[in-house]
Coordinates of C-alpha atoms in Angstrom, one line a residue:
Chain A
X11 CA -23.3 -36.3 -2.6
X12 CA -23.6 -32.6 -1.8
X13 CA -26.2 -30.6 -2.7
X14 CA -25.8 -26.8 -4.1
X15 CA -28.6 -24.5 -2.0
X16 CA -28.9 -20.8 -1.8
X17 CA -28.4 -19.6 2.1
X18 CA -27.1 -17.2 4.1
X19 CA -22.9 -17.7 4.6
X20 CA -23.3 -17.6 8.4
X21 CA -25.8 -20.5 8.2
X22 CA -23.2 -21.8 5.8
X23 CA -21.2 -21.7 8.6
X24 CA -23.4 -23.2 10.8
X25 CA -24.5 -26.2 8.7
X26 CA -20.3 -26.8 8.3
X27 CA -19.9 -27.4 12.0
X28 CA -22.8 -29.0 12.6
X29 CA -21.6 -31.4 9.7
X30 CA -18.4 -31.6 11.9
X31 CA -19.7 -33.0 14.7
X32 CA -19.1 -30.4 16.9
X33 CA -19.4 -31.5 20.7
X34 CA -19.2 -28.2 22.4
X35 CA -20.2 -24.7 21.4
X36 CA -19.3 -21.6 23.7
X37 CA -20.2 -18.2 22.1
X38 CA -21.3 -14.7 22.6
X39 CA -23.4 -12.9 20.3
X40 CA -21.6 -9.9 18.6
X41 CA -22.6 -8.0 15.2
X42 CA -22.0 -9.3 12.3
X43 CA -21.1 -12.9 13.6
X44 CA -24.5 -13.4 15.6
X45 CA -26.1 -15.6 12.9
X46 CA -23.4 -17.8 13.4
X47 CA -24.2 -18.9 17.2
X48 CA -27.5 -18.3 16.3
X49 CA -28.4 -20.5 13.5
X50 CA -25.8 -23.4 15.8
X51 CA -27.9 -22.6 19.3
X52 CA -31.2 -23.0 17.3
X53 CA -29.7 -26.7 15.4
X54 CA -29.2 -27.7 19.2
X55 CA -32.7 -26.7 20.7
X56 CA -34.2 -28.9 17.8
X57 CA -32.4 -31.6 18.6
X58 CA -30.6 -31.5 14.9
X59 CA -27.3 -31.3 16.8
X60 CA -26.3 -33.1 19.4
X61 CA -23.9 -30.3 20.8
X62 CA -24.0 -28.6 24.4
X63 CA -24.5 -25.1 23.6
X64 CA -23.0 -22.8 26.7
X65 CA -24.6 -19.5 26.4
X66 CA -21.6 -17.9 28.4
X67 CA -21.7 -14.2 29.8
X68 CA -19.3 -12.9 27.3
X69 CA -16.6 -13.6 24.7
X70 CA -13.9 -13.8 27.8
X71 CA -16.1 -16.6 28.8
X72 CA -16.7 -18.3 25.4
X73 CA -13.3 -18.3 24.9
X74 CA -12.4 -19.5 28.2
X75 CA -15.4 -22.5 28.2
X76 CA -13.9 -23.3 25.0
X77 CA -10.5 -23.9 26.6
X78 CA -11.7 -26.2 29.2
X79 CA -13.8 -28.2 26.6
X80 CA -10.6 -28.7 24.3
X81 CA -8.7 -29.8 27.5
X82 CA -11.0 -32.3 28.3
X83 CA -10.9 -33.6 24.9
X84 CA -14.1 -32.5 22.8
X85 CA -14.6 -30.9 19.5
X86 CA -14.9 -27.3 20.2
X87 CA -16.0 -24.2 18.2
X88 CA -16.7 -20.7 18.9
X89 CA -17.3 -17.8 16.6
X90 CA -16.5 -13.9 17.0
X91 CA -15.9 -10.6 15.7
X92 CA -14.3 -7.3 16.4
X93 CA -14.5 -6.1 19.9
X94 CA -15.4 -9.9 21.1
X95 CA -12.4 -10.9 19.8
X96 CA -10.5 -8.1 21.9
X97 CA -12.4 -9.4 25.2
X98 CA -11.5 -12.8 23.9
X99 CA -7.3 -11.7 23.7
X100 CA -6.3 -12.7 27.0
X101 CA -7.4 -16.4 26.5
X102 CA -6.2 -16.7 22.9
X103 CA -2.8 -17.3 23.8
X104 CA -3.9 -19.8 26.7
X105 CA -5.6 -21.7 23.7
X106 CA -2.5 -21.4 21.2
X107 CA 0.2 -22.6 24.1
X108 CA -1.8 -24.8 25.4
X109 CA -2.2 -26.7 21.8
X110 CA -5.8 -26.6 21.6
X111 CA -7.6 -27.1 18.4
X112 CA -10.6 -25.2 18.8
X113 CA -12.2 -23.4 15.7
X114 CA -13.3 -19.8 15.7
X115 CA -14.9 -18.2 13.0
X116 CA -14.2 -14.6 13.1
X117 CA -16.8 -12.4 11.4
X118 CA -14.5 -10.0 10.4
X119 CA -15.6 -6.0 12.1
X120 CA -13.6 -2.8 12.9
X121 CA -12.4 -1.9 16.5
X122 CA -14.3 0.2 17.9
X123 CA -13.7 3.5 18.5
X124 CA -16.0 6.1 16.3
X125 CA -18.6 2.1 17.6
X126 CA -18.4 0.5 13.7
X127 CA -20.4 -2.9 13.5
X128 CA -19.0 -3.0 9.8
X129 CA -16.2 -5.0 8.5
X130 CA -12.4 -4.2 8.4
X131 CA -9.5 -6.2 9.5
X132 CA -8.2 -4.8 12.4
X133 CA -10.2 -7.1 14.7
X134 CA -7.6 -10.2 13.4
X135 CA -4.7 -7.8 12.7
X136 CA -4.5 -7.2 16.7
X137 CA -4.4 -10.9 17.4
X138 CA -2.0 -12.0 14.6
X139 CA 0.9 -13.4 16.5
X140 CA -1.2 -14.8 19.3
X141 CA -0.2 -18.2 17.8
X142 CA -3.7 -19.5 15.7
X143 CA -3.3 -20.9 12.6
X144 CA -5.5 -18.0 10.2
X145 CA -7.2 -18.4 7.2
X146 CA -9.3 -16.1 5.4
X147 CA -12.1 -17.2 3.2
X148 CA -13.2 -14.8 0.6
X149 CA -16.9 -16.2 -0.4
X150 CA -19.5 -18.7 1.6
X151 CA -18.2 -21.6 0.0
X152 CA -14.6 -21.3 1.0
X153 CA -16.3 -20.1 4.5
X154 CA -17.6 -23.7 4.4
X155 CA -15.0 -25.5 3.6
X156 CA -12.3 -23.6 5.4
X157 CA -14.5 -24.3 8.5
X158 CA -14.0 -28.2 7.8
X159 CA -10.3 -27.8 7.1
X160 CA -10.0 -25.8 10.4
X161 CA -11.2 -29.0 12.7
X162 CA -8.9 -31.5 10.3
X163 CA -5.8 -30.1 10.3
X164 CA -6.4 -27.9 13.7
X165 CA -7.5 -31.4 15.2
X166 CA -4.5 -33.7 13.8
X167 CA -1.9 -35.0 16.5
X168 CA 1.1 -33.7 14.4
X169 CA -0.1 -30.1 14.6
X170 CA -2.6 -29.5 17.6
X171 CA -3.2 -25.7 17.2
X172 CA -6.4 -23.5 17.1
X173 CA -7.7 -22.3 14.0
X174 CA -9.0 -18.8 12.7
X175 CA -11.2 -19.2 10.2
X176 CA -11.7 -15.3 8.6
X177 CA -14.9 -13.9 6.6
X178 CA -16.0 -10.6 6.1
X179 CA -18.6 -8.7 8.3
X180 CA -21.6 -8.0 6.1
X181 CA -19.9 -8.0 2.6
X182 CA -19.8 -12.0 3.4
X183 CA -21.8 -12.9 6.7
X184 CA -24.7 -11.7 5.8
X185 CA -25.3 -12.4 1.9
X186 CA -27.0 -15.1 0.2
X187 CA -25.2 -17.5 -1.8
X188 CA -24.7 -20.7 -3.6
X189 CA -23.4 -22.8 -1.5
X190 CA -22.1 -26.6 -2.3
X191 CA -23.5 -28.5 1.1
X192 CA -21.4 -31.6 2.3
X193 CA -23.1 -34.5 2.9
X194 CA -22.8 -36.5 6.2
X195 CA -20.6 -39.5 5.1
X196 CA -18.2 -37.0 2.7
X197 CA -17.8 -35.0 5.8
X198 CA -16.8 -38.0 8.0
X199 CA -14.5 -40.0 5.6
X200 CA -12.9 -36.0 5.5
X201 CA -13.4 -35.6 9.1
X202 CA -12.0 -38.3 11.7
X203 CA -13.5 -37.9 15.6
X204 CA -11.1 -35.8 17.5
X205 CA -8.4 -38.0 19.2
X206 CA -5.9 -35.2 21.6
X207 CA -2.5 -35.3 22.3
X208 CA -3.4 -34.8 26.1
X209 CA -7.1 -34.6 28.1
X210 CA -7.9 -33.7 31.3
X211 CA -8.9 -37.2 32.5
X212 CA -9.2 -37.9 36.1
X213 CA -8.3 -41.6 36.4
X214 CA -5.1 -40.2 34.3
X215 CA -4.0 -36.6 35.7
X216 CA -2.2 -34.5 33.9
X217 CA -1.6 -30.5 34.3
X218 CA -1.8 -28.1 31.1
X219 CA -1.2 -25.0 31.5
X220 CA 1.3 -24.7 34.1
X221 CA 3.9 -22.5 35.8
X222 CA 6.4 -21.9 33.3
X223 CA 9.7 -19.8 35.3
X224 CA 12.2 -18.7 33.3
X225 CA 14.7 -22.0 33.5
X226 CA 11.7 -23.0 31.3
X227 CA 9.7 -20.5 29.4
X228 CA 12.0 -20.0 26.2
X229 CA 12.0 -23.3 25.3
X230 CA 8.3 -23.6 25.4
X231 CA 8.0 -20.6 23.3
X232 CA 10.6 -22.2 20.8
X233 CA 8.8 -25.8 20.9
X234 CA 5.5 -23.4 19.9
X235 CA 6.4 -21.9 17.4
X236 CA 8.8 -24.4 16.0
X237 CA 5.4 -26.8 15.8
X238 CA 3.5 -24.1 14.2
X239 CA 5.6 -23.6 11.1
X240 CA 6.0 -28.0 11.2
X241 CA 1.9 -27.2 10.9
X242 CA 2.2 -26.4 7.0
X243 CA 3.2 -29.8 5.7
X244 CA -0.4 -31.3 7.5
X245 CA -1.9 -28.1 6.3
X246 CA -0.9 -29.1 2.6
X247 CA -2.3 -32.9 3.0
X248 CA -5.4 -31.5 4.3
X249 CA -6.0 -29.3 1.3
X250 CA -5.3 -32.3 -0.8
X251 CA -7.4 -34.8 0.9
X252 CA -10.3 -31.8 0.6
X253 CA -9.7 -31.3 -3.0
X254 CA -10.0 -35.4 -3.8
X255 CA -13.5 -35.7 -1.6
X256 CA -15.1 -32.4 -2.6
X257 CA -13.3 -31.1 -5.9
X258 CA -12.4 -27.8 -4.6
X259 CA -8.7 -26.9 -4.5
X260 CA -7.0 -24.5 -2.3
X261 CA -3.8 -23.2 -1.1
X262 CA -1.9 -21.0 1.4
X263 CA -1.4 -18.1 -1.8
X264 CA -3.4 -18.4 -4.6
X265 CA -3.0 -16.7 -7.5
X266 CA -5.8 -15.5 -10.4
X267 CA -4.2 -15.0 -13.9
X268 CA -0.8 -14.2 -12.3
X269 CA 1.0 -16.0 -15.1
X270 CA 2.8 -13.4 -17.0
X271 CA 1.9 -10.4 -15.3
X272 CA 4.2 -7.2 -15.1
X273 CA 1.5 -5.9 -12.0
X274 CA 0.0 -8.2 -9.2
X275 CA -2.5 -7.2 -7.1
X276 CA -2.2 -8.0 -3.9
X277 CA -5.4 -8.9 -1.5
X278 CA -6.8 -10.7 1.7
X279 CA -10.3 -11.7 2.5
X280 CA -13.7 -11.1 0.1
X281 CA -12.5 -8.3 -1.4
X282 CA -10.3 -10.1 -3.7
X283 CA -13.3 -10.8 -5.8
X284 CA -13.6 -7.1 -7.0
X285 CA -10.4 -7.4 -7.6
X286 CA -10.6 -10.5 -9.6
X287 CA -13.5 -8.5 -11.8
X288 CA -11.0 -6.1 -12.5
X289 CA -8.1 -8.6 -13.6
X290 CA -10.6 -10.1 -16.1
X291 CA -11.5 -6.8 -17.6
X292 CA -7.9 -5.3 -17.5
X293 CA -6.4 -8.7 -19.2
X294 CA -9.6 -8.7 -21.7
X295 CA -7.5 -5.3 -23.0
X296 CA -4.2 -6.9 -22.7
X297 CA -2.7 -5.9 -19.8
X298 CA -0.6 -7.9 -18.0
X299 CA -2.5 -7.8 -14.9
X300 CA -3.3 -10.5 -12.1
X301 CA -3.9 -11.0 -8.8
X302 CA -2.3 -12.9 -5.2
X303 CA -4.6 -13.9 -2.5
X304 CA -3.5 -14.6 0.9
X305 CA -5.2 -17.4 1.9
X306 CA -3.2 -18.4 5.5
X307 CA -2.2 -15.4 7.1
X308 CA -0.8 -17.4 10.2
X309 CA 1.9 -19.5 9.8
X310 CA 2.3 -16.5 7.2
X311 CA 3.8 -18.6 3.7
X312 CA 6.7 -16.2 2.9
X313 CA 8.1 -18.6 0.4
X314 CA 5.3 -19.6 -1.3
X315 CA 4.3 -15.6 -1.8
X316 CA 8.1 -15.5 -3.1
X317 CA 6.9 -17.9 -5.8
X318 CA 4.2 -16.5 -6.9
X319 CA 5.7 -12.8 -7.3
X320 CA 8.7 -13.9 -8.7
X321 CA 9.1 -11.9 -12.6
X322 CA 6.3 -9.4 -11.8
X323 CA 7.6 -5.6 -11.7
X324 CA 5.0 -3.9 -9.3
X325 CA 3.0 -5.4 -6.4
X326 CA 0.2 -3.6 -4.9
X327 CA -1.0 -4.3 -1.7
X328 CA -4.2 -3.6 -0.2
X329 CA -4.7 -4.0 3.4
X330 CA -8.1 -3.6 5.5
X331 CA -6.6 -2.7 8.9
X332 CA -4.0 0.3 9.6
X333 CA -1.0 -1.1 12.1
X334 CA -0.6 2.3 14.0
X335 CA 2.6 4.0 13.3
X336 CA 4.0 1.5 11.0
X337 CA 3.2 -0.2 7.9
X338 CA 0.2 -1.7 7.3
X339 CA 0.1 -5.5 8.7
X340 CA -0.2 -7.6 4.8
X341 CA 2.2 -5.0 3.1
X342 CA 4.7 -5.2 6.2
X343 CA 4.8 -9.3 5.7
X344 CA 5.4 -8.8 2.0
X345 CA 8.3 -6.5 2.0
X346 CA 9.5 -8.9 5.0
X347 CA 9.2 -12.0 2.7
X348 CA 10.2 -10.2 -0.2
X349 CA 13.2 -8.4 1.0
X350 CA 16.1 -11.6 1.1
X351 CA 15.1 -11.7 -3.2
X352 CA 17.7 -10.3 -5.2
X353 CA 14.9 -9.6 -7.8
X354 CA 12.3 -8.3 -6.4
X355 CA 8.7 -6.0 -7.5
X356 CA 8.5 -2.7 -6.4
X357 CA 6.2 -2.8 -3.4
X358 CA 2.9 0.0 -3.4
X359 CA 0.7 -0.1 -0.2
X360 CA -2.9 1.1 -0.2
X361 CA -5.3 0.9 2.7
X362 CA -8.8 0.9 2.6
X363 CA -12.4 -0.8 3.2
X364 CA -12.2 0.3 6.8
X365 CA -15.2 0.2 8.5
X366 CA -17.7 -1.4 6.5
X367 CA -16.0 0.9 3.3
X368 CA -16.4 -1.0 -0.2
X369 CA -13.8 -0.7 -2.7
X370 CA -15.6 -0.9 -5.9
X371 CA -14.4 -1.8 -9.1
X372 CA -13.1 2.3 -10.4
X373 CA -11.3 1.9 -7.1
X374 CA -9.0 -0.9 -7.7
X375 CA -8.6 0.0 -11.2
X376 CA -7.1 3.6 -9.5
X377 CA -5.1 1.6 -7.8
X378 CA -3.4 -0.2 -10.4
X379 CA -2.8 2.8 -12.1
X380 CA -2.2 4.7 -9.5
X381 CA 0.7 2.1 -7.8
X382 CA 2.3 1.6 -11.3
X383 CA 3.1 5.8 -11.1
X384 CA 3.9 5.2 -7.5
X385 CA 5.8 2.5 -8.0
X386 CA 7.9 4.0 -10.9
X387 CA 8.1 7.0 -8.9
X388 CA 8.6 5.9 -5.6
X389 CA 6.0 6.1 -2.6
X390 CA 7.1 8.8 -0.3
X391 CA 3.6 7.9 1.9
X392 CA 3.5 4.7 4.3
X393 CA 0.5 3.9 2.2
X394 CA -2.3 5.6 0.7
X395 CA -5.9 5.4 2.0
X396 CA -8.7 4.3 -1.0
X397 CA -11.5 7.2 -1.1
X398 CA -10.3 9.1 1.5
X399 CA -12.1 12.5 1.1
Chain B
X12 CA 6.9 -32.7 30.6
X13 CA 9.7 -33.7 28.3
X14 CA 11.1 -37.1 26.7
X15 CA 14.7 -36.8 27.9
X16 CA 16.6 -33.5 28.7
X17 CA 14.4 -30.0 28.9
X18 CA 15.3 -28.6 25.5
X19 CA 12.7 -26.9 23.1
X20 CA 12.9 -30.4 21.3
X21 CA 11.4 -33.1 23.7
X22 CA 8.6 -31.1 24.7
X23 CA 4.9 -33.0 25.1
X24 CA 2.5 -30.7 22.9
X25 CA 1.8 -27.2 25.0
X26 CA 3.7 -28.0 27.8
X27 CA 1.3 -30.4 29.1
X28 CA 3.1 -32.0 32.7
X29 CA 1.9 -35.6 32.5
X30 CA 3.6 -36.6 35.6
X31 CA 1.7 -35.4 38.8
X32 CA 3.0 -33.9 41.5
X33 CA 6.2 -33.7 40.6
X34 CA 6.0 -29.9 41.4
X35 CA 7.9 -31.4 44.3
X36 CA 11.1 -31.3 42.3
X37 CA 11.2 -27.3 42.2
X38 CA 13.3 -25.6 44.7
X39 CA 11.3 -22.9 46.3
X40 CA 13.9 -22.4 48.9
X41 CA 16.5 -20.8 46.6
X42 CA 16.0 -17.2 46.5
X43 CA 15.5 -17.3 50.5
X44 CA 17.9 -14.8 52.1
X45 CA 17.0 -15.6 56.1
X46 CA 16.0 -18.7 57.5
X47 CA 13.9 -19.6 60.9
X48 CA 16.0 -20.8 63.8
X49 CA 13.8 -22.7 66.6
X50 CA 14.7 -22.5 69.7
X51 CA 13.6 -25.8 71.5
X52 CA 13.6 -24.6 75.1
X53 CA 11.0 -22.0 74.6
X54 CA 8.6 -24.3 72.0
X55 CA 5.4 -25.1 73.2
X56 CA 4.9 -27.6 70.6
X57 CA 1.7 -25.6 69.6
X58 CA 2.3 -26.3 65.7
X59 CA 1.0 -22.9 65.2
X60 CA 4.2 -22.7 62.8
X61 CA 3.2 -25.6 60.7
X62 CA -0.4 -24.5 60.2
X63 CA 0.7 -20.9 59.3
X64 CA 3.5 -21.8 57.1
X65 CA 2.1 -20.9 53.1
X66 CA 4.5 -23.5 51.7
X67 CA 3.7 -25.9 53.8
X68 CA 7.2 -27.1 54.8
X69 CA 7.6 -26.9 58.0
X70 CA 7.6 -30.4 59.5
X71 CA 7.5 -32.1 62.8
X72 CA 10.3 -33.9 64.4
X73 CA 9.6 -37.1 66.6
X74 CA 10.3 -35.2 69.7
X75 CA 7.5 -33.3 68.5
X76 CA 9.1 -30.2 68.1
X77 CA 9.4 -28.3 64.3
X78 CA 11.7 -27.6 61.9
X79 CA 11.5 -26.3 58.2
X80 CA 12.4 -28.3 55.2
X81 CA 15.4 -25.3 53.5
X82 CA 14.7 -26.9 50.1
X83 CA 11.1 -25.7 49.8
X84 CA 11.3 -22.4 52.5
X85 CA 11.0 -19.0 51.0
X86 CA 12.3 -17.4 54.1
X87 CA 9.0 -15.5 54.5
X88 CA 9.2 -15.1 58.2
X89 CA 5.4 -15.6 58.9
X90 CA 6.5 -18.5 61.4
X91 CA 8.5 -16.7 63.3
X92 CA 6.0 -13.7 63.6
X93 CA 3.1 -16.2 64.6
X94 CA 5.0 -18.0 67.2
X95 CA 3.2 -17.4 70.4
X96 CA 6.4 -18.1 72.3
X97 CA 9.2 -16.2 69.9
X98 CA 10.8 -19.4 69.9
X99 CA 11.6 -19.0 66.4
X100 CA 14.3 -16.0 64.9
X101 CA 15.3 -15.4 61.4
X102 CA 18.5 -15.7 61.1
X103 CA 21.0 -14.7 58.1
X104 CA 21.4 -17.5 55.8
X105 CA 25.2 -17.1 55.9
X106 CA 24.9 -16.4 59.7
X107 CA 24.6 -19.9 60.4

């Protein structure tokens, strides 16, 4: 049985992929993830892991190591944030085309520059169509159990594709929470060993990775990314078999008292919880209020975010990252989804939390009111920033 | 590389090429727009073309002289400009 203890949600983290039976760990240290690699290099050193820990040179390298450890056929995991995830770019797509299944959790931080160790999402905004499968959790709990998810479904034959596992820099890294701890034997009846498509086996050679010219490429690409929307059906049955072993349910959008409601919020990552506290207090009144969460970002689930939009007048979207010159990356994939409806809510974007900014409670209760005027009246703004002074 | 024909469809997961060497199947030779010409009576038989060839595709005959195998040659030339003797010219494709 699992046992409910209070720790910190990157030794949450930790204790998931430890439970996983991680084989091989190559990380960087990089604020706010450090805990992460941390509390894993410290599980190896006293022998409560029986990992190799490769404390590379940098996140290039981590990402790299992690490559060669996938091809040769052992669990792998790595864990990043902001600007180590930029160093990390080049080698993310080598992962993705490749078909490797290792798991990254991504702390998320701001790019730098003014230097922000805080949280935003532009760090996984930048890297969104490099081919992961990317989840966000919003709380340690789903941080733990996303984490075991990532290897299951990442790790299965039919889908063989890394996995992003998203939690926010501070505002969820570095807190103290309840958190229900797998046991052992839940874990591995969850959690089959790792059996690839392919390894790099001597006494069997075969070549990943290689020259692709352009008689070739295309259909590569198309097998990719054909395989990666395939992906969602496994995706599903792993979210099922979670739910029978450990009683917690989850899905690709997820909705908080979204029946009925004229106005849906709109949110990815932790701060969906305000947002939640400000559902509860705006139905206690009788509004119809409620609240999407995007919970995979990557393949993104258009229809399913149809679904759970469909009768609701006014959707306001709040992203974390800015997407230079255009719209803002969650509101862009919503008016993208949304667009083919013939009935369709009147789409509001706000952006804000950048940098380690909260958005308390007043502030998303401005937005609702605030995107129901602009929504009536029409946004003539790409989006408007929360608390900007 | 693929079960049956190369479409998108019969891939092996990532592209993965799980028969080796067959890198041998690719033309190289096909975007070559001269090709080397030996001229027997002034070869030494010195090989220096073989070791100096990147591809490697220049071969040796059983007279012991050399000649380059057109489905892997890039036309690059290098043979021709190492030959101690000048025994070997690049020649127009379509020349000869």
């Amino acid at each position: 049985m699992s046992h409910r203890t209070g720790l910190e949600v990157s030794h949450a983290a930790a204790e998931a992929v430890k439970l996983a039976r991680v084989e091989v760990v190559a990380a960087y240290p990089i604020t706010p993830n450090t805990h992460v690699p941390e509390r894993i290099a410290e599980m190896v050193a006293n022998g409560e892991l029986d990992a190799e820990f490769i404390p590379v040179e940098s996140e290039h390298s981590a990402m790299s190591a992690c490559v060669g450890s996938s091809a040769a056929g052992a669990r792998t995991f790595t864990a990043t944030s902001g600007q180590g995830l930029e160093l990390m770019h080049e080698v993310m797509s080598v992962a993705s085309s490749m078909r490797l299944p290792i798991v990254l959790s991504l702390a998320n931080r701001a790019l730098s520059s003014p230097l922000s160790v805080w949280g935003d999402h532009s760090d996984v905004m930048a890297i969104r169509d490099c081919g992961w499968i990317q989840v966000f959790a919003e709380n340690g709990q789903q941080t733990f159990d996303l984490l075991l998810w990532a290897f299951r479904v990442g790790e299965d034959p039919r889908v063989s594709f890394p996995v992003i596992v998203n939690f926010d820099g501070f505002h969820v890294t570095h807190v103290i929470e309840p958190v229900f701890i797998a046991d052992q034997a839940e874990v591995d009846r969850y959690l089959p060993p790792f059996k690839p498509n392919a390894v790099l086996d001597p006494r069997r050679p075969v070549t990943m990775g290689a020259y692709g010219p352009p008689f070739i490429y295309s259909e590569t690409k198309k097998a990719q990314d054909f395989a990666l929307h395939q992906a969602k059906e496994v995706m599903l049955q792993g979210f099922a078999e979670f739910e029978k072993i450990f009683g917690r349910k989850y899905n690709f959008v997820e909705t908080y008292k979204a029946e009925g409601a004229k106005v849906l919020l709109m949110v990815i990552g932790s701060f969906a919880e305000t947002a939640m506290d400000l559902v509860d207090k705006l139905r206690e009144k009788g509004e119809a209020v409620g609240l999407v969460r995007i919970r995979l970002w990557r393949p993104f689930p258009q229809e399913e975010l149809r679904q759970a939009v469909r009768g609701a007048e006014t959707l306001i979207v709040l992203d974390r990252a800015i997407s230079f010159g255009t719209l803002a990356p969650v509101v862009s994939e919503a008016k993208a989804a949304l667009y083919p409806e013939e009935k369709r809510p009147k789409i509001v974007s706000f952006v804000g939390g950048l940098g380690g900014r909260d958005i308390r409670l007043e502030e998303f209760e401005y937005m609702v009111k605030r995107g129901i005027e602009l929504a009536q009246k029409g946004q003539e703004e790409i989006y408007e920033t929360i608390g900007i002074r | 590389m693929a079960d049956g024909p190369l479409t998108w469809k019969n891939f092996i997961g990532g592209f993965v090429v799980d028969k080796p060497g067959n890198a041998a199947e690719y033309q190289t030779g096909g975007w070559r727009s001269q090709k080397p010409v030996w001229d027997n009576t002034k070869c030494i038989k010195c090989g220096v073309c073989y070791i100096y060839c990147p591809e490697p595709c220049i071969r040796q005959t059983a007279e012991g002289y050399f000649e380059s195998d057109l489905f892997y040659c890039k036309g690059c030339g290098i043979c021709a400009r190492e030959c101690w003797t000048n025994a070997i010219k690049m020649v127009q494709e379509e020349e000869v």
